[in-house]
XYZ file of C-alpha atoms in Angstrom:
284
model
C -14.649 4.007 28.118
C -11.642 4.296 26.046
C -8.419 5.975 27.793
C -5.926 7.733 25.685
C -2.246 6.407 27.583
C 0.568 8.914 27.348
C 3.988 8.183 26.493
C 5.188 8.958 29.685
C 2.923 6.374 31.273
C 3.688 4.312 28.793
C 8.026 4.208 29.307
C 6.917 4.006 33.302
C 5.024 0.650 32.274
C 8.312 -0.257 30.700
C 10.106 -0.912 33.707
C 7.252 -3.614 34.842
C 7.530 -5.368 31.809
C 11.798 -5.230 31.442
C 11.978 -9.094 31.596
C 9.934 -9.497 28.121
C 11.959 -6.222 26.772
C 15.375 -8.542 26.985
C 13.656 -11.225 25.563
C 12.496 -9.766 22.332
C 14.291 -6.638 21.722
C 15.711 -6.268 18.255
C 18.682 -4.273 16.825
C 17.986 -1.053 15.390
C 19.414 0.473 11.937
C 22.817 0.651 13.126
C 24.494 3.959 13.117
C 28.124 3.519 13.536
C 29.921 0.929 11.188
C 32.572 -0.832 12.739
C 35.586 -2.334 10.855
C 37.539 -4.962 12.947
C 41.135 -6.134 10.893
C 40.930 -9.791 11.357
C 44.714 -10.641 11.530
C 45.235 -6.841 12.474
C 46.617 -4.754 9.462
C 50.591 -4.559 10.286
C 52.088 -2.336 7.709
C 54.563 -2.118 5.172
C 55.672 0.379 2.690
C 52.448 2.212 1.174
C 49.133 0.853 2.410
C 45.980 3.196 1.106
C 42.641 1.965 2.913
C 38.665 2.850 1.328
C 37.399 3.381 5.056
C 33.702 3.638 3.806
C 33.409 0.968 0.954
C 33.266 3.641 -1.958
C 35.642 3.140 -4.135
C 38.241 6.142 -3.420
C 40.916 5.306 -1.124
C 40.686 7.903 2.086
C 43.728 7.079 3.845
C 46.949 6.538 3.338
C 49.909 4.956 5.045
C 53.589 5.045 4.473
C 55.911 3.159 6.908
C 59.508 2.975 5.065
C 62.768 2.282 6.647
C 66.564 3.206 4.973
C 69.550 1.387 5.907
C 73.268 2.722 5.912
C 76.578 2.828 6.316
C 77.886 6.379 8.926
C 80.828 7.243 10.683
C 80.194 8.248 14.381
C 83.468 8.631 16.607
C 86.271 7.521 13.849
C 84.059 4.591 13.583
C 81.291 3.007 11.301
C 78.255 2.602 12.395
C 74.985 1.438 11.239
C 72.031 3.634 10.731
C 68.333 2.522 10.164
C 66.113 4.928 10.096
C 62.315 4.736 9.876
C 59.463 7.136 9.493
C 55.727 6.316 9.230
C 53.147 9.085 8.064
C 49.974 9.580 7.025
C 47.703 11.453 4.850
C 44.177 12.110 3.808
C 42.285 12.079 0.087
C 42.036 15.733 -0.747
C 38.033 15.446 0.926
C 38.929 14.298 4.474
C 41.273 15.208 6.875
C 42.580 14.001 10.443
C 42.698 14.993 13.775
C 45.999 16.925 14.739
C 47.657 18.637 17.581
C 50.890 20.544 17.531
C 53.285 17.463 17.582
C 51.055 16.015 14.496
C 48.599 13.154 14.507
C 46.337 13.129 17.736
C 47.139 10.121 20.017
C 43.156 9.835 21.415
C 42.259 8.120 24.251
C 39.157 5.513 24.287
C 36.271 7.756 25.402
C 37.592 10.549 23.358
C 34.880 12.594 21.758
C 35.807 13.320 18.010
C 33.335 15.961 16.438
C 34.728 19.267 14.551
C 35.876 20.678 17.717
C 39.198 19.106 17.288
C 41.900 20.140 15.223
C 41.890 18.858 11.712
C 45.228 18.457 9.255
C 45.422 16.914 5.952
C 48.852 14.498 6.680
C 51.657 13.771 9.298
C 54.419 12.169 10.012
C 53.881 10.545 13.443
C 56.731 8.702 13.694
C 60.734 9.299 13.298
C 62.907 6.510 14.629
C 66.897 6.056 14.569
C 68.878 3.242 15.308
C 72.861 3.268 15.161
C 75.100 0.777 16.022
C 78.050 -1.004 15.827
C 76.166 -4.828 17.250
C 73.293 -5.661 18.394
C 72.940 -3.093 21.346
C 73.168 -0.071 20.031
C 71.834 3.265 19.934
C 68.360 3.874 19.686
C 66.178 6.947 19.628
C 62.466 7.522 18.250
C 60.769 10.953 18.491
C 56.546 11.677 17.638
C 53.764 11.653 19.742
C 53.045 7.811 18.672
C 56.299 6.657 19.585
C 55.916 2.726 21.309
C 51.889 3.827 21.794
C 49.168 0.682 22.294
C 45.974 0.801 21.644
C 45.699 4.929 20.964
C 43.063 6.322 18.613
C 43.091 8.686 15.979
C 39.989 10.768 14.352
C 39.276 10.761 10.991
C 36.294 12.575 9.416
C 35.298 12.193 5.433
C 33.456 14.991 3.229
C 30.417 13.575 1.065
C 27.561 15.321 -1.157
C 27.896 18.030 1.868
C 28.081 15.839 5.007
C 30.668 14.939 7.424
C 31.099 11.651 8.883
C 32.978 11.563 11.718
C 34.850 8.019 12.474
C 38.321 6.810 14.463
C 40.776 4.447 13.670
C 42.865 2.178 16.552
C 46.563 2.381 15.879
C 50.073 0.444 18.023
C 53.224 1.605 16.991
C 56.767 -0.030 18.093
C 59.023 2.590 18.055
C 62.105 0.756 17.936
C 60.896 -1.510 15.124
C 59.103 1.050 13.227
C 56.333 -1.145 13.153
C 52.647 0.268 12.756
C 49.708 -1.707 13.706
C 46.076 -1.207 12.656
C 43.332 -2.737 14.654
C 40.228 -1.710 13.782
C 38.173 1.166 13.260
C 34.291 2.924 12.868
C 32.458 5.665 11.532
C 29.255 7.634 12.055
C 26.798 6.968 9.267
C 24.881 9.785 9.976
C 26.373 13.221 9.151
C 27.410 15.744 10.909
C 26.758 13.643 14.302
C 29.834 13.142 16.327
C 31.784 10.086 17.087
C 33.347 8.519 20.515
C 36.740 6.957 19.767
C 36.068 3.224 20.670
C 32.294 3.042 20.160
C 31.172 0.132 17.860
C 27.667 0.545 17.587
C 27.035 -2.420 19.502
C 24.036 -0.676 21.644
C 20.316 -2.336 21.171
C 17.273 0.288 20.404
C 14.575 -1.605 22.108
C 11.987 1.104 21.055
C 12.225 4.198 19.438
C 9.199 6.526 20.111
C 11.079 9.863 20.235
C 9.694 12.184 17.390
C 13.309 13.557 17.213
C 16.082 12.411 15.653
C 17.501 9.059 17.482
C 19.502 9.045 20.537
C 23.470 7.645 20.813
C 24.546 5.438 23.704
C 27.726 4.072 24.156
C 29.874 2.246 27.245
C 33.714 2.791 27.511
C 35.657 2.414 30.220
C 32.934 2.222 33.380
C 31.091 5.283 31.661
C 27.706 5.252 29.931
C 27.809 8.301 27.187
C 24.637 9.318 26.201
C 24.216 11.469 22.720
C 20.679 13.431 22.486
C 19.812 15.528 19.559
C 17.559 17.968 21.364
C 16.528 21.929 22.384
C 18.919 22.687 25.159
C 16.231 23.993 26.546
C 14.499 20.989 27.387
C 16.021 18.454 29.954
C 15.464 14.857 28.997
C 14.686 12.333 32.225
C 17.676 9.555 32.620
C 16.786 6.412 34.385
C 18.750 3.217 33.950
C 16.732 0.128 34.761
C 17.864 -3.460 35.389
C 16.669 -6.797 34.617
C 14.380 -6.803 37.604
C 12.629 -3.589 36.374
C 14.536 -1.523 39.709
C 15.779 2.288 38.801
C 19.321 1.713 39.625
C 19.893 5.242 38.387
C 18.518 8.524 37.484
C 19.296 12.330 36.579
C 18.241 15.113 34.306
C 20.428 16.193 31.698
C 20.096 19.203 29.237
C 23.336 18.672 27.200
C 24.143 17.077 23.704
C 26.684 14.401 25.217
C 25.976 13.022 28.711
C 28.186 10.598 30.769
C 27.271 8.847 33.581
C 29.334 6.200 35.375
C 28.437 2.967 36.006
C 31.260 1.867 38.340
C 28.848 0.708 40.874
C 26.529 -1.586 38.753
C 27.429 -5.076 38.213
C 27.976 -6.803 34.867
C 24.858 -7.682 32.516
C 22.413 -6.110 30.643
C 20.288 -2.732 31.410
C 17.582 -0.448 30.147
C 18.213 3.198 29.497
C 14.973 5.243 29.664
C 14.939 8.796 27.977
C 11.802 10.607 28.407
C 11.657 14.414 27.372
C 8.390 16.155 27.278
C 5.691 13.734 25.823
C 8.460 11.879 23.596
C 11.009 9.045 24.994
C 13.246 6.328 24.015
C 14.285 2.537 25.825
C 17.586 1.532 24.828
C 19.348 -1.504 25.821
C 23.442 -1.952 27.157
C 25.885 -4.600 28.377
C 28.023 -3.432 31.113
C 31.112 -6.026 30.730
């Protein structure tokens, strides 16, 4: 007699079989492309950059430093000055906040929540002096920042596409440093400042749209495009095919830690209703 197999019973009979799941999972259509600069992008003067392999140019950067002659105290001093901004192609815009450009942190979710400008100057920076000491001042909330994130999102044939950008800036040198950067490829669909798309869809079986996972930091973020309404099982399962893990969640954007599991790869079951997804992470 011939048994009809839910999909329920069939994502529990995934965590029995999680061994051959490693072995031949393959990547699904990625969603976020990620840009790494390989030597990272240290600018000078006017740099404009086509984030999304168009042809227009969406950003642009302008790092330009003035040199002088000023009398301070009956004496001459030297004065550099430096200021670095940047603007957006009359169809995007960038995340702001009262001082300017957004400094984000890794983890940061970027989505039209935020505050979004057209251009900023992030950066002022003065240096006077008489030798080598001198005086030295830089105002802006990028001022000697490492590693900080901005948001970026771009307008096209009536989507947005949310992405960040990874920015250093030495203050005191006026020096601005691109890293790297990403976007979300499907619109309207928000972004987490850091993620590269490097998560592995081992099956998709969902009939809804497909789900987002990410790890940053110790935290597992977990995007679901479903009813509120409707909570979606969590269950993370490691190479052994043991729950490690396991909640409900009925929000958009979930995060769970995952301090307390050691370093290698897991599953991440989603089962809602009759529907669920396996996805597969590395937890560094």
């Amino acid at each position: 007699m011939n048994k009809n197999i839910s999909l329920s019973e069939k994502l529990l009979a995934y965590t029995a079989m999680t061994t051959a799941f490693f072995s031949a999972a393959k990547s699904s259509e990625a969603q976020v492309v990620y840009h790494d600069f390989i030597p990272d992008e240290l600018l000078s003067g006017f740099s404009q950059f086509d984030l999304n392999n168009d042809g227009i140019y969406d950003i642009a950067f302008n790092a330009a430093h003035v040199s002088n002659v000023m009398v301070y105290n009956s004496q001459n001093y030297y004065q550099v000055s430096c200021t670095a901004s940047i603007r957006a192609s009359s169809y995007n815009s960038l995340a702001g906040a009262a001082s300017g450009l957004a400094p984000l942190n890794s983890g940061t979710v970027i989505d039209d929540n935020l505050s979004w400008i057209p251009s900023a100057t992030f950066l002022l920076g003065y240096l006077y002096r008489k030798d080598i000491a001198g005086i030295y001042s830089a105002e802006g909330n990028w001022a000697n920042t490492t590693n900080k994130f901005f948001g970026f999102r771009l307008k096209n044939n009536g989507g947005t596409y949310y992405g960040w950008m990874r920015m250093s800036v030495d203050g005191y040198g006026c020096g601005v440093t691109l890293h790297d950067y990403a976007y979300n490829m499907l619109p309207d669909e928000l972004i987490i400042a850091g993620d590269t798309g490097t998560a592995t869809i081992i099956s998709a079986q969902a009939n809804t749209s497909q789900p987002q996972i990410f790890v940053q930091d110790q935290i597992l973020y977990v995007k679901l495009d479903q009813n509120p309404q409707v909570k979606a099982n969590l269950t993370i399962v490691d190479v052994l095919g043991r729950n490690r893990y396991a909640t409900f969640s009925n929000q958009s954007l979930t995060q769970i830690s995952i301090a307390e599991l050691e370093q290698g790869e897991f599953l991440l079951v989603i089962r809602k209703g009759n529907d669920g997804d396996v996805l597969r992470f590395i937890k560094n």
